[in-house]
Every structure is written in C-alpha cells, then in structure tokens.
C-alpha cells in the first residue's frame, strides 16, 4: 500500500512539473468542466488548462480562453447549459496551448477569436520553450485569431455586455491581453499572474519579462477593489489581496535578480547564489521549479 501511494505521489509531482501547455499525459476523457456563477450573467469554467470566463449578453456570448482542443465539446456543452445564445467572441489572453487549443473548433462553430497580434504571429510560426526546448508546431490556419489589435485597449460588445481588452507589453509572453468586465467587476488576467501561490512561468523565449508582469499587476491593483473577482489563468478565483501578494513577490525577485544581473553575474552564478531562498519555501513546489524561476527572471533582463 505505501509503495502504491508513493508511486501515485511521484506521478502527481511529475504532472506538476510538465509545462502547462503540454498536452501529453492528460486524459481528456476524465476531465469534467465545472461551472461557477460569478453573478451578473458571468461565469467561471474550470477544466484542464487555463480557467475560462463566460459573459452572457442579450444576443450573444463572450468567452475568455478556450483550453485544449479535445475539451471543445465538453466546454461547448457547459456553455450551452448556461445559455442557448451563440458564442460571438473567444478572446485569447496569450498563445499557450492550454488557452488557445479550442480556437479552431470554436471558430468553426462561428465564434471570432480576438487577440493581440503577436498571438497570431506565434501560433502561425510555431514556438520553442526556453526552459525545456520543447517545440510547438505551427497551428492550422483555422486556429489563428480572425481579429487582432496591436496595443492599447479595445472594447468588444455583445447585447449590453462590454469586455475591455488591454495589451500589456512583454509580461508572461509578448502577446498578453487582460480583460475587464466592468458591469460584473470581473478582471481576467490570463497568465500575467496566477493564484496557485507558486512562481509563475515567464516565457522569456517568447517575449516574457518579469518587469512586464510587475507592470501588469501594478495596473490590476489600480483597477481592482475589494469586491473584484479576479480570474487568473490558473488557481482558484482570486481577490485584490492575492494580486498584492503576488505583486510583492515579483518585486522582491526583480530587485534581487536584477541587481545580480547588473553586477554582471552569469545565469549559473545567480543560480548558485540562490537569491530567493527565503521565498522558495513558499513559492516553489520543487527545487527544479525554484531554479527555473531564477532562470526565467534572469533571462528577462537580457531584453534590456
Ligand atoms: Zn501561459
């Protein structure tokens, strides 16, 4: 019995270490979509991959992120159980596959995928993960966003519901969008922050930068109040206090790692110095995760 329990634990640990956008080892047939009512005709869907937000207007639906392609039918059924209206827009918070995997199937159903333009470019070209070296092949044409914007903010509207989309430069990736539904006081951050109480991936090989994640979370602290429902890409529903906690951690990391970078320390020297040791106890699930976060934060500064 203990042997079996240990084996199960080892499998669980391995699963956590796999990048969130890796599809392998996920048994999609076992994934269930859970719907949580956030009030004001706005819903949170949890499945496998990035959390989904659904806003229902009088003549259509806006959804934020679409998880993995094999979950399309289940997600579609969960949304149909909320409302019979058509999904007009599917917003991508960034290009990672656990957020954009549903693009092709939802666009085939008639939705328009909306995203910052770098998502279209990266999905079309394919990408490489800086830490693992894993390659994601180019996405099919039907998966590319049909409507893109470059910078600043745009507003999408369906039957009285407005989503305000804002691009933040170089944060989790170089194509992040955060979304605010003012009428429901729901803020969707994508992966510019998480609420797992763990370090977050900074996809530095694809334009990510810890300083952009700080800029993003500084902005969220201004937009949010104590009643704001914060939809992070991963982790349970968050509050303004969770943003503040995550933002404070990032600022400590930026200061300490940035100082070592400015002193000319190499990546290997920064890893050997372990400048975030006090934070690792809380924020790193494993030693490997602690080292990866150091690498990702360090490489941010190479963008200068
Ligand atoms: Zn991501």
PDB file of C-alpha atoms and ligand atoms in Angstrom:
ATOM      1  CA  UNK A   1       0.000   0.000   0.000  1.00  0.00           C
ATOM      2  CA  UNK A   2       2.615   2.614   0.930  1.00  0.00           C
ATOM      3  CA  UNK A   3       4.518   1.696  -2.234  1.00  0.00           C
ATOM      4  CA  UNK A   4       1.404   2.405  -4.330  1.00  0.00           C
ATOM      5  CA  UNK A   5       0.760   5.671  -2.512  1.00  0.00           C
ATOM      6  CA  UNK A   6       4.343   6.778  -3.146  1.00  0.00           C
ATOM      7  CA  UNK A   7       4.084   5.868  -6.815  1.00  0.00           C
ATOM      8  CA  UNK A   8       0.908   7.921  -7.112  1.00  0.00           C
ATOM      9  CA  UNK A   9       2.632  10.845  -5.411  1.00  0.00           C
ATOM     10  CA  UNK A  10       5.562  10.627  -7.830  1.00  0.00           C
ATOM     11  CA  UNK A  11       3.191  10.722 -10.797  1.00  0.00           C
ATOM     12  CA  UNK A  12       1.425  13.764  -9.346  1.00  0.00           C
ATOM     13  CA  UNK A  13       4.755  15.564  -8.862  1.00  0.00           C
ATOM     14  CA  UNK A  14       5.811  14.849 -12.440  1.00  0.00           C
ATOM     15  CA  UNK A  15       2.471  16.159 -13.725  1.00  0.00           C
ATOM     16  CA  UNK A  16       3.032  19.482 -11.926  1.00  0.00           C
ATOM     17  CA  UNK A  17       6.475  19.869 -13.494  1.00  0.00           C
ATOM     18  CA  UNK A  18       5.155  19.467 -17.052  1.00  0.00           C
ATOM     19  CA  UNK A  19       4.636  22.810 -18.800  1.00  0.00           C
ATOM     20  CA  UNK A  20       1.006  23.877 -18.691  1.00  0.00           C
ATOM     21  CA  UNK A  21       0.764  23.869 -22.470  1.00  0.00           C
ATOM     22  CA  UNK A  22       1.945  20.279 -22.901  1.00  0.00           C
ATOM     23  CA  UNK A  23      -0.963  18.054 -23.858  1.00  0.00           C
ATOM     24  CA  UNK A  24       0.703  14.717 -23.304  1.00  0.00           C
ATOM     25  CA  UNK A  25      -0.218  12.686 -20.248  1.00  0.00           C
ATOM     26  CA  UNK A  26      -3.590  14.396 -19.864  1.00  0.00           C
ATOM     27  CA  UNK A  27      -6.531  12.001 -20.115  1.00  0.00           C
ATOM     28  CA  UNK A  28      -9.103  14.415 -21.544  1.00  0.00           C
ATOM     29  CA  UNK A  29     -11.878  11.822 -21.284  1.00  0.00           C
ATOM     30  CA  UNK A  30     -11.631  12.158 -17.488  1.00  0.00           C
ATOM     31  CA  UNK A  31     -11.781  15.974 -17.405  1.00  0.00           C
ATOM     32  CA  UNK A  32     -15.030  17.466 -16.174  1.00  0.00           C
ATOM     33  CA  UNK A  33     -15.987  21.086 -16.758  1.00  0.00           C
ATOM     34  CA  UNK A  34     -17.175  22.792 -13.583  1.00  0.00           C
ATOM     35  CA  UNK A  35     -19.307  25.945 -13.864  1.00  0.00           C
ATOM     36  CA  UNK A  36     -19.294  28.615 -11.141  1.00  0.00           C
ATOM     37  CA  UNK A  37     -21.697  31.567 -11.239  1.00  0.00           C
ATOM     38  CA  UNK A  38     -19.854  34.863 -10.621  1.00  0.00           C
ATOM     39  CA  UNK A  39     -23.071  36.879 -10.766  1.00  0.00           C
ATOM     40  CA  UNK A  40     -24.285  39.425 -13.339  1.00  0.00           C
ATOM     41  CA  UNK A  41     -24.581  36.760 -16.080  1.00  0.00           C
ATOM     42  CA  UNK A  42     -20.885  35.974 -15.822  1.00  0.00           C
ATOM     43  CA  UNK A  43     -19.455  32.510 -15.205  1.00  0.00           C
ATOM     44  CA  UNK A  44     -16.197  30.769 -14.446  1.00  0.00           C
ATOM     45  CA  UNK A  45     -15.464  27.404 -16.080  1.00  0.00           C
ATOM     46  CA  UNK A  46     -12.792  25.113 -14.697  1.00  0.00           C
ATOM     47  CA  UNK A  47     -11.498  22.095 -16.616  1.00  0.00           C
ATOM     48  CA  UNK A  48      -7.918  21.334 -17.605  1.00  0.00           C
ATOM     49  CA  UNK A  49      -5.753  24.278 -18.626  1.00  0.00           C
ATOM     50  CA  UNK A  50      -6.464  27.991 -18.347  1.00  0.00           C
ATOM     51  CA  UNK A  51      -9.629  28.981 -16.499  1.00  0.00           C
ATOM     52  CA  UNK A  52     -12.420  30.204 -18.794  1.00  0.00           C
ATOM     53  CA  UNK A  53     -14.651  33.249 -18.261  1.00  0.00           C
ATOM     54  CA  UNK A  54     -18.093  33.397 -19.924  1.00  0.00           C
ATOM     55  CA  UNK A  55     -20.107  36.644 -20.178  1.00  0.00           C
ATOM     56  CA  UNK A  56     -23.671  36.375 -21.474  1.00  0.00           C
ATOM     57  CA  UNK A  57     -25.327  39.359 -23.198  1.00  0.00           C
ATOM     58  CA  UNK A  58     -28.834  39.665 -24.639  1.00  0.00           C
ATOM     59  CA  UNK A  59     -27.823  38.398 -28.083  1.00  0.00           C
ATOM     60  CA  UNK A  60     -24.566  36.539 -27.676  1.00  0.00           C
ATOM     61  CA  UNK A  61     -21.690  35.367 -25.511  1.00  0.00           C
ATOM     62  CA  UNK A  62     -18.104  36.486 -24.962  1.00  0.00           C
ATOM     63  CA  UNK A  63     -15.712  33.841 -23.652  1.00  0.00           C
ATOM     64  CA  UNK A  64     -12.138  34.295 -22.462  1.00  0.00           C
ATOM     65  CA  UNK A  65      -9.738  31.430 -23.340  1.00  0.00           C
ATOM     66  CA  UNK A  66     -10.665  28.008 -24.703  1.00  0.00           C
ATOM     67  CA  UNK A  67      -8.399  25.410 -23.040  1.00  0.00           C
ATOM     68  CA  UNK A  68      -7.314  22.338 -25.063  1.00  0.00           C
ATOM     69  CA  UNK A  69      -8.839  21.243 -28.392  1.00  0.00           C
ATOM     70  CA  UNK A  70     -10.042  17.824 -27.109  1.00  0.00           C
ATOM     71  CA  UNK A  71     -12.197  19.614 -24.488  1.00  0.00           C
ATOM     72  CA  UNK A  72     -14.158  21.659 -27.059  1.00  0.00           C
ATOM     73  CA  UNK A  73     -17.309  19.533 -26.959  1.00  0.00           C
ATOM     74  CA  UNK A  74     -17.421  19.499 -23.145  1.00  0.00           C
ATOM     75  CA  UNK A  75     -16.807  23.258 -22.890  1.00  0.00           C
ATOM     76  CA  UNK A  76     -19.429  23.912 -25.564  1.00  0.00           C
ATOM     77  CA  UNK A  77     -21.935  21.784 -23.643  1.00  0.00           C
ATOM     78  CA  UNK A  78     -21.157  23.589 -20.375  1.00  0.00           C
ATOM     79  CA  UNK A  79     -21.751  26.964 -22.045  1.00  0.00           C
ATOM     80  CA  UNK A  80     -24.951  25.713 -23.722  1.00  0.00           C
ATOM     81  CA  UNK A  81     -26.197  24.752 -20.258  1.00  0.00           C
ATOM     82  CA  UNK A  82     -25.738  28.401 -19.207  1.00  0.00           C
ATOM     83  CA  UNK A  83     -27.321  29.982 -22.296  1.00  0.00           C
ATOM     84  CA  UNK A  84     -28.579  28.919 -25.754  1.00  0.00           C
ATOM     85  CA  UNK A  85     -27.120  32.092 -27.327  1.00  0.00           C
ATOM     86  CA  UNK A  86     -24.207  31.846 -29.783  1.00  0.00           C
ATOM     87  CA  UNK A  87     -20.594  32.443 -28.732  1.00  0.00           C
ATOM     88  CA  UNK A  88     -19.704  35.596 -30.660  1.00  0.00           C
ATOM     89  CA  UNK A  89     -16.175  36.221 -29.412  1.00  0.00           C
ATOM     90  CA  UNK A  90     -13.444  33.992 -27.967  1.00  0.00           C
ATOM     91  CA  UNK A  91     -10.660  36.143 -26.512  1.00  0.00           C
ATOM     92  CA  UNK A  92      -7.149  34.649 -26.204  1.00  0.00           C
ATOM     93  CA  UNK A  93      -5.200  36.004 -23.215  1.00  0.00           C
ATOM     94  CA  UNK A  94      -1.964  34.634 -24.789  1.00  0.00           C
ATOM     95  CA  UNK A  95      -0.759  31.988 -27.260  1.00  0.00           C
ATOM     96  CA  UNK A  96      -0.076  28.979 -24.960  1.00  0.00           C
ATOM     97  CA  UNK A  97      -1.901  25.822 -25.996  1.00  0.00           C
ATOM     98  CA  UNK A  98      -3.816  25.376 -22.739  1.00  0.00           C
ATOM     99  CA  UNK A  99      -5.555  28.708 -23.564  1.00  0.00           C
ATOM    100  CA  UNK A 100      -5.757  28.623 -27.407  1.00  0.00           C
ATOM    101  CA  UNK A 101      -6.266  24.908 -28.107  1.00  0.00           C
ATOM    102  CA  UNK A 102     -10.005  25.431 -28.624  1.00  0.00           C
ATOM    103  CA  UNK A 103      -9.578  28.208 -31.222  1.00  0.00           C
ATOM    104  CA  UNK A 104     -10.079  26.189 -34.380  1.00  0.00           C
ATOM    105  CA  UNK A 105     -13.182  24.328 -33.242  1.00  0.00           C
ATOM    106  CA  UNK A 106     -14.864  27.397 -31.728  1.00  0.00           C
ATOM    107  CA  UNK A 107     -14.147  29.454 -34.881  1.00  0.00           C
ATOM    108  CA  UNK A 108     -15.625  26.601 -36.945  1.00  0.00           C
ATOM    109  CA  UNK A 109     -18.751  26.952 -34.774  1.00  0.00           C
ATOM    110  CA  UNK A 110     -18.940  30.659 -35.743  1.00  0.00           C
ATOM    111  CA  UNK A 111     -17.057  32.468 -32.953  1.00  0.00           C
ATOM    112  CA  UNK A 112     -14.455  35.126 -33.803  1.00  0.00           C
ATOM    113  CA  UNK A 113     -11.160  34.672 -31.976  1.00  0.00           C
ATOM    114  CA  UNK A 114      -9.813  38.051 -30.811  1.00  0.00           C
ATOM    115  CA  UNK A 115      -6.235  38.528 -29.616  1.00  0.00           C
ATOM    116  CA  UNK A 116      -3.201  40.779 -29.539  1.00  0.00           C
ATOM    117  CA  UNK A 117      -1.487  40.391 -32.911  1.00  0.00           C
ATOM    118  CA  UNK A 118       1.671  38.646 -31.618  1.00  0.00           C
ATOM    119  CA  UNK A 119      -0.526  35.626 -30.806  1.00  0.00           C
ATOM    120  CA  UNK A 120      -1.419  35.265 -34.478  1.00  0.00           C
ATOM    121  CA  UNK A 121       2.259  35.534 -35.420  1.00  0.00           C
ATOM    122  CA  UNK A 122       3.447  32.998 -32.824  1.00  0.00           C
ATOM    123  CA  UNK A 123       0.658  30.476 -33.487  1.00  0.00           C
ATOM    124  CA  UNK A 124       1.353  30.673 -37.238  1.00  0.00           C
ATOM    125  CA  UNK A 125       5.120  30.252 -36.869  1.00  0.00           C
ATOM    126  CA  UNK A 126       5.281  27.698 -34.049  1.00  0.00           C
ATOM    127  CA  UNK A 127       7.309  28.278 -30.883  1.00  0.00           C
ATOM    128  CA  UNK A 128      10.067  26.855 -28.701  1.00  0.00           C
ATOM    129  CA  UNK A 129      10.001  26.752 -24.892  1.00  0.00           C
ATOM    130  CA  UNK A 130      13.114  28.422 -23.443  1.00  0.00           C
ATOM    131  CA  UNK A 131      13.428  26.136 -20.416  1.00  0.00           C
ATOM    132  CA  UNK A 132      12.555  22.710 -21.862  1.00  0.00           C
ATOM    133  CA  UNK A 133      13.417  23.305 -25.534  1.00  0.00           C
ATOM    134  CA  UNK A 134      10.057  21.691 -26.386  1.00  0.00           C
ATOM    135  CA  UNK A 135       8.748  22.766 -29.781  1.00  0.00           C
ATOM    136  CA  UNK A 136       5.130  23.584 -30.580  1.00  0.00           C
ATOM    137  CA  UNK A 137       4.408  23.218 -34.310  1.00  0.00           C
ATOM    138  CA  UNK A 138       2.621  25.920 -36.327  1.00  0.00           C
ATOM    139  CA  UNK A 139      -1.136  25.997 -35.678  1.00  0.00           C
ATOM    140  CA  UNK A 140      -3.605  25.354 -38.518  1.00  0.00           C
ATOM    141  CA  UNK A 141      -4.905  28.469 -40.297  1.00  0.00           C
ATOM    142  CA  UNK A 142      -8.357  27.960 -38.780  1.00  0.00           C
ATOM    143  CA  UNK A 143      -6.884  28.346 -35.279  1.00  0.00           C
ATOM    144  CA  UNK A 144      -5.415  31.795 -35.933  1.00  0.00           C
ATOM    145  CA  UNK A 145      -7.287  34.766 -34.442  1.00  0.00           C
ATOM    146  CA  UNK A 146      -9.544  36.408 -37.031  1.00  0.00           C
ATOM    147  CA  UNK A 147      -9.489  39.779 -35.268  1.00  0.00           C
ATOM    148  CA  UNK A 148      -6.313  41.227 -33.751  1.00  0.00           C
ATOM    149  CA  UNK A 149      -5.115  44.505 -32.279  1.00  0.00           C
ATOM    150  CA  UNK A 150      -1.615  45.824 -31.682  1.00  0.00           C
ATOM    151  CA  UNK A 151      -1.609  47.874 -28.485  1.00  0.00           C
ATOM    152  CA  UNK A 152      -3.683  49.980 -26.093  1.00  0.00           C
ATOM    153  CA  UNK A 153      -7.272  48.898 -25.389  1.00  0.00           C
ATOM    154  CA  UNK A 154     -10.228  47.746 -27.476  1.00  0.00           C
ATOM    155  CA  UNK A 155     -13.829  47.081 -26.445  1.00  0.00           C
ATOM    156  CA  UNK A 156     -15.960  44.143 -27.566  1.00  0.00           C
ATOM    157  CA  UNK A 157     -19.718  44.201 -27.022  1.00  0.00           C
ATOM    158  CA  UNK A 158     -22.493  41.627 -27.158  1.00  0.00           C
ATOM    159  CA  UNK A 159     -26.039  42.688 -26.287  1.00  0.00           C
ATOM    160  CA  UNK A 160     -25.247  45.099 -23.479  1.00  0.00           C
ATOM    161  CA  UNK A 161     -22.124  43.343 -22.214  1.00  0.00           C
ATOM    162  CA  UNK A 162     -18.789  45.042 -22.703  1.00  0.00           C
ATOM    163  CA  UNK A 163     -15.344  43.491 -22.433  1.00  0.00           C
ATOM    164  CA  UNK A 164     -12.442  45.893 -22.287  1.00  0.00           C
ATOM    165  CA  UNK A 165      -9.238  44.290 -23.604  1.00  0.00           C
ATOM    166  CA  UNK A 166      -5.819  45.807 -22.841  1.00  0.00           C
ATOM    167  CA  UNK A 167      -2.426  44.663 -24.085  1.00  0.00           C
ATOM    168  CA  UNK A 168       0.488  44.666 -21.655  1.00  0.00           C
ATOM    169  CA  UNK A 169       3.910  44.636 -23.330  1.00  0.00           C
ATOM    170  CA  UNK A 170       6.264  41.746 -22.592  1.00  0.00           C
ATOM    171  CA  UNK A 171       4.857  40.142 -19.430  1.00  0.00           C
ATOM    172  CA  UNK A 172       4.083  36.371 -19.389  1.00  0.00           C
ATOM    173  CA  UNK A 173       4.668  36.469 -23.198  1.00  0.00           C
ATOM    174  CA  UNK A 174       4.758  39.284 -25.773  1.00  0.00           C
ATOM    175  CA  UNK A 175       1.071  38.902 -26.613  1.00  0.00           C
ATOM    176  CA  UNK A 176      -0.776  39.173 -23.302  1.00  0.00           C
ATOM    177  CA  UNK A 177      -4.245  40.672 -23.048  1.00  0.00           C
ATOM    178  CA  UNK A 178      -6.082  41.313 -19.782  1.00  0.00           C
ATOM    179  CA  UNK A 179      -9.840  41.807 -19.815  1.00  0.00           C
ATOM    180  CA  UNK A 180     -12.171  43.751 -17.556  1.00  0.00           C
ATOM    181  CA  UNK A 181     -15.932  43.253 -17.421  1.00  0.00           C
ATOM    182  CA  UNK A 182     -16.818  46.447 -15.511  1.00  0.00           C
ATOM    183  CA  UNK A 183     -20.521  45.617 -15.098  1.00  0.00           C
ATOM    184  CA  UNK A 184     -19.684  42.340 -13.308  1.00  0.00           C
ATOM    185  CA  UNK A 185     -16.454  43.638 -11.709  1.00  0.00           C
ATOM    186  CA  UNK A 186     -14.610  40.625 -13.137  1.00  0.00           C
ATOM    187  CA  UNK A 187     -10.950  41.015 -14.083  1.00  0.00           C
ATOM    188  CA  UNK A 188      -9.300  38.334 -16.255  1.00  0.00           C
ATOM    189  CA  UNK A 189      -5.507  38.336 -16.040  1.00  0.00           C
ATOM    190  CA  UNK A 190      -4.597  35.330 -18.169  1.00  0.00           C
ATOM    191  CA  UNK A 191      -1.178  34.088 -17.092  1.00  0.00           C
ATOM    192  CA  UNK A 192       0.302  37.522 -16.299  1.00  0.00           C
ATOM    193  CA  UNK A 193      -0.341  36.294 -12.736  1.00  0.00           C
ATOM    194  CA  UNK A 194      -1.580  33.095 -11.125  1.00  0.00           C
ATOM    195  CA  UNK A 195      -3.411  32.205  -7.945  1.00  0.00           C
ATOM    196  CA  UNK A 196      -1.703  28.884  -7.315  1.00  0.00           C
ATOM    197  CA  UNK A 197       0.576  30.520  -4.685  1.00  0.00           C
ATOM    198  CA  UNK A 198       3.521  29.307  -6.747  1.00  0.00           C
ATOM    199  CA  UNK A 199       6.034  31.058  -9.004  1.00  0.00           C
ATOM    200  CA  UNK A 200       4.594  31.788 -12.419  1.00  0.00           C
ATOM    201  CA  UNK A 201       6.130  30.886 -15.770  1.00  0.00           C
ATOM    202  CA  UNK A 202       7.789  33.801 -17.538  1.00  0.00           C
ATOM    203  CA  UNK A 203       8.041  32.714 -21.187  1.00  0.00           C
ATOM    204  CA  UNK A 204      11.202  34.738 -21.823  1.00  0.00           C
ATOM    205  CA  UNK A 205      11.950  32.906 -25.104  1.00  0.00           C
ATOM    206  CA  UNK A 206       8.650  34.279 -26.424  1.00  0.00           C
ATOM    207  CA  UNK A 207       8.858  37.843 -25.185  1.00  0.00           C
ATOM    208  CA  UNK A 208       8.087  37.293 -21.481  1.00  0.00           C
ATOM    209  CA  UNK A 209       9.667  39.612 -18.895  1.00  0.00           C
ATOM    210  CA  UNK A 210       9.260  39.796 -15.108  1.00  0.00           C
ATOM    211  CA  UNK A 211       9.132  43.600 -15.340  1.00  0.00           C
ATOM    212  CA  UNK A 212       6.048  43.388 -17.572  1.00  0.00           C
ATOM    213  CA  UNK A 213       4.381  41.067 -15.073  1.00  0.00           C
ATOM    214  CA  UNK A 214       5.008  43.721 -12.417  1.00  0.00           C
ATOM    215  CA  UNK A 215       3.579  46.459 -14.676  1.00  0.00           C
ATOM    216  CA  UNK A 216       0.509  44.290 -15.294  1.00  0.00           C
ATOM    217  CA  UNK A 217      -0.123  43.523 -11.628  1.00  0.00           C
ATOM    218  CA  UNK A 218       0.505  47.177 -10.653  1.00  0.00           C
ATOM    219  CA  UNK A 219      -2.306  48.066 -13.077  1.00  0.00           C
ATOM    220  CA  UNK A 220      -4.623  45.393 -11.662  1.00  0.00           C
ATOM    221  CA  UNK A 221      -4.128  46.830  -8.171  1.00  0.00           C
ATOM    222  CA  UNK A 222      -5.420  50.162  -9.502  1.00  0.00           C
ATOM    223  CA  UNK A 223      -8.359  48.625 -11.402  1.00  0.00           C
ATOM    224  CA  UNK A 224      -9.494  46.206  -8.681  1.00  0.00           C
ATOM    225  CA  UNK A 225     -11.386  46.916  -5.472  1.00  0.00           C
ATOM    226  CA  UNK A 226     -12.105  44.564  -2.579  1.00  0.00           C
ATOM    227  CA  UNK A 227     -15.138  43.100  -4.396  1.00  0.00           C
ATOM    228  CA  UNK A 228     -13.379  42.396  -7.700  1.00  0.00           C
ATOM    229  CA  UNK A 229     -13.485  38.764  -8.832  1.00  0.00           C
ATOM    230  CA  UNK A 230     -10.071  38.059 -10.300  1.00  0.00           C
ATOM    231  CA  UNK A 231      -9.897  35.291 -12.903  1.00  0.00           C
ATOM    232  CA  UNK A 232      -6.275  34.204 -13.130  1.00  0.00           C
ATOM    233  CA  UNK A 233      -5.260  31.670 -15.770  1.00  0.00           C
ATOM    234  CA  UNK A 234      -4.516  29.064 -13.116  1.00  0.00           C
ATOM    235  CA  UNK A 235      -5.575  28.572  -9.497  1.00  0.00           C
ATOM    236  CA  UNK A 236      -8.853  29.308  -7.712  1.00  0.00           C
ATOM    237  CA  UNK A 237     -10.806  32.567  -8.021  1.00  0.00           C
ATOM    238  CA  UNK A 238      -8.584  35.389  -6.719  1.00  0.00           C
ATOM    239  CA  UNK A 239      -9.111  38.718  -4.963  1.00  0.00           C
ATOM    240  CA  UNK A 240      -7.255  42.031  -4.825  1.00  0.00           C
ATOM    241  CA  UNK A 241      -5.302  40.716  -1.817  1.00  0.00           C
ATOM    242  CA  UNK A 242      -3.995  37.833  -3.941  1.00  0.00           C
ATOM    243  CA  UNK A 243      -2.810  40.313  -6.599  1.00  0.00           C
ATOM    244  CA  UNK A 244      -0.975  42.311  -3.917  1.00  0.00           C
ATOM    245  CA  UNK A 245       0.749  39.209  -2.541  1.00  0.00           C
ATOM    246  CA  UNK A 246       1.873  38.043  -5.989  1.00  0.00           C
ATOM    247  CA  UNK A 247       2.985  41.565  -6.996  1.00  0.00           C
ATOM    248  CA  UNK A 248       5.101  41.917  -3.827  1.00  0.00           C
ATOM    249  CA  UNK A 249       6.846  38.581  -4.536  1.00  0.00           C
ATOM    250  CA  UNK A 250       7.639  39.667  -8.106  1.00  0.00           C
ATOM    251  CA  UNK A 251       9.103  42.967  -6.903  1.00  0.00           C
ATOM    252  CA  UNK A 252      11.472  41.228  -4.484  1.00  0.00           C
ATOM    253  CA  UNK A 253      12.581  38.865  -7.263  1.00  0.00           C
ATOM    254  CA  UNK A 254      13.084  41.738  -9.713  1.00  0.00           C
ATOM    255  CA  UNK A 255      15.181  43.708  -7.228  1.00  0.00           C
ATOM    256  CA  UNK A 256      17.469  40.866  -6.138  1.00  0.00           C
ATOM    257  CA  UNK A 257      17.955  39.182  -9.523  1.00  0.00           C
ATOM    258  CA  UNK A 258      18.183  42.499 -11.371  1.00  0.00           C
ATOM    259  CA  UNK A 259      20.959  43.629  -9.015  1.00  0.00           C
ATOM    260  CA  UNK A 260      22.988  40.463  -9.687  1.00  0.00           C
ATOM    261  CA  UNK A 261      22.388  40.837 -13.435  1.00  0.00           C
ATOM    262  CA  UNK A 262      23.592  44.464 -13.320  1.00  0.00           C
ATOM    263  CA  UNK A 263      26.720  43.334 -11.456  1.00  0.00           C
ATOM    264  CA  UNK A 264      27.481  41.099 -14.445  1.00  0.00           C
ATOM    265  CA  UNK A 265      26.718  37.768 -12.778  1.00  0.00           C
ATOM    266  CA  UNK A 266      26.059  34.868 -15.164  1.00  0.00           C
ATOM    267  CA  UNK A 267      22.908  32.754 -15.059  1.00  0.00           C
ATOM    268  CA  UNK A 268      24.908  29.923 -13.435  1.00  0.00           C
ATOM    269  CA  UNK A 269      26.283  32.295 -10.769  1.00  0.00           C
ATOM    270  CA  UNK A 270      22.791  33.579  -9.963  1.00  0.00           C
ATOM    271  CA  UNK A 271      21.507  30.005  -9.646  1.00  0.00           C
ATOM    272  CA  UNK A 272      24.455  29.154  -7.344  1.00  0.00           C
ATOM    273  CA  UNK A 273      23.737  32.231  -5.178  1.00  0.00           C
ATOM    274  CA  UNK A 274      20.051  31.270  -4.709  1.00  0.00           C
ATOM    275  CA  UNK A 275      18.958  34.856  -4.023  1.00  0.00           C
ATOM    276  CA  UNK A 276      15.286  33.888  -3.477  1.00  0.00           C
ATOM    277  CA  UNK A 277      15.895  31.175  -0.895  1.00  0.00           C
ATOM    278  CA  UNK A 278      13.503  32.722   1.640  1.00  0.00           C
ATOM    279  CA  UNK A 279      10.757  32.983  -0.994  1.00  0.00           C
ATOM    280  CA  UNK A 280      11.327  29.490  -2.409  1.00  0.00           C
ATOM    281  CA  UNK A 281       9.949  27.814   0.713  1.00  0.00           C
ATOM    282  CA  UNK A 282       6.530  29.299  -0.048  1.00  0.00           C
ATOM    283  CA  UNK A 283       6.507  29.821  -3.829  1.00  0.00           C
ATOM    284  CA  UNK A 284       8.477  26.867  -5.258  1.00  0.00           C
ATOM    285  CA  UNK A 285       6.832  23.427  -5.409  1.00  0.00           C
ATOM    286  CA  UNK A 286      10.198  21.782  -6.080  1.00  0.00           C
ATOM    287  CA  UNK A 287      13.874  22.736  -6.220  1.00  0.00           C
ATOM    288  CA  UNK A 288      13.660  22.480 -10.000  1.00  0.00           C
ATOM    289  CA  UNK A 289      10.788  24.989 -10.005  1.00  0.00           C
ATOM    290  CA  UNK A 290      12.870  27.385  -7.875  1.00  0.00           C
ATOM    291  CA  UNK A 291      15.798  27.158 -10.317  1.00  0.00           C
ATOM    292  CA  UNK A 292      13.529  27.550 -13.345  1.00  0.00           C
ATOM    293  CA  UNK A 293      12.025  30.719 -11.891  1.00  0.00           C
ATOM    294  CA  UNK A 294      15.527  32.137 -11.350  1.00  0.00           C
ATOM    295  CA  UNK A 295      16.382  31.330 -14.984  1.00  0.00           C
ATOM    296  CA  UNK A 296      13.198  32.912 -16.286  1.00  0.00           C
ATOM    297  CA  UNK A 297      13.553  36.068 -14.208  1.00  0.00           C
ATOM    298  CA  UNK A 298      17.292  36.359 -15.017  1.00  0.00           C
ATOM    299  CA  UNK A 299      16.732  35.997 -18.764  1.00  0.00           C
ATOM    300  CA  UNK A 300      14.092  38.759 -18.604  1.00  0.00           C
ATOM    301  CA  UNK A 301      16.858  41.290 -18.068  1.00  0.00           C
ATOM    302  CA  UNK A 302      18.606  40.266 -21.288  1.00  0.00           C
ATOM    303  CA  UNK A 303      15.779  42.087 -23.091  1.00  0.00           C
ATOM    304  CA  UNK A 304      17.338  45.300 -21.579  1.00  0.00           C
TER     305      UNK A 304
HETATM  306 ZN1  LIG B   1       0.656  30.556 -20.246  1.00  0.00          ZN
END
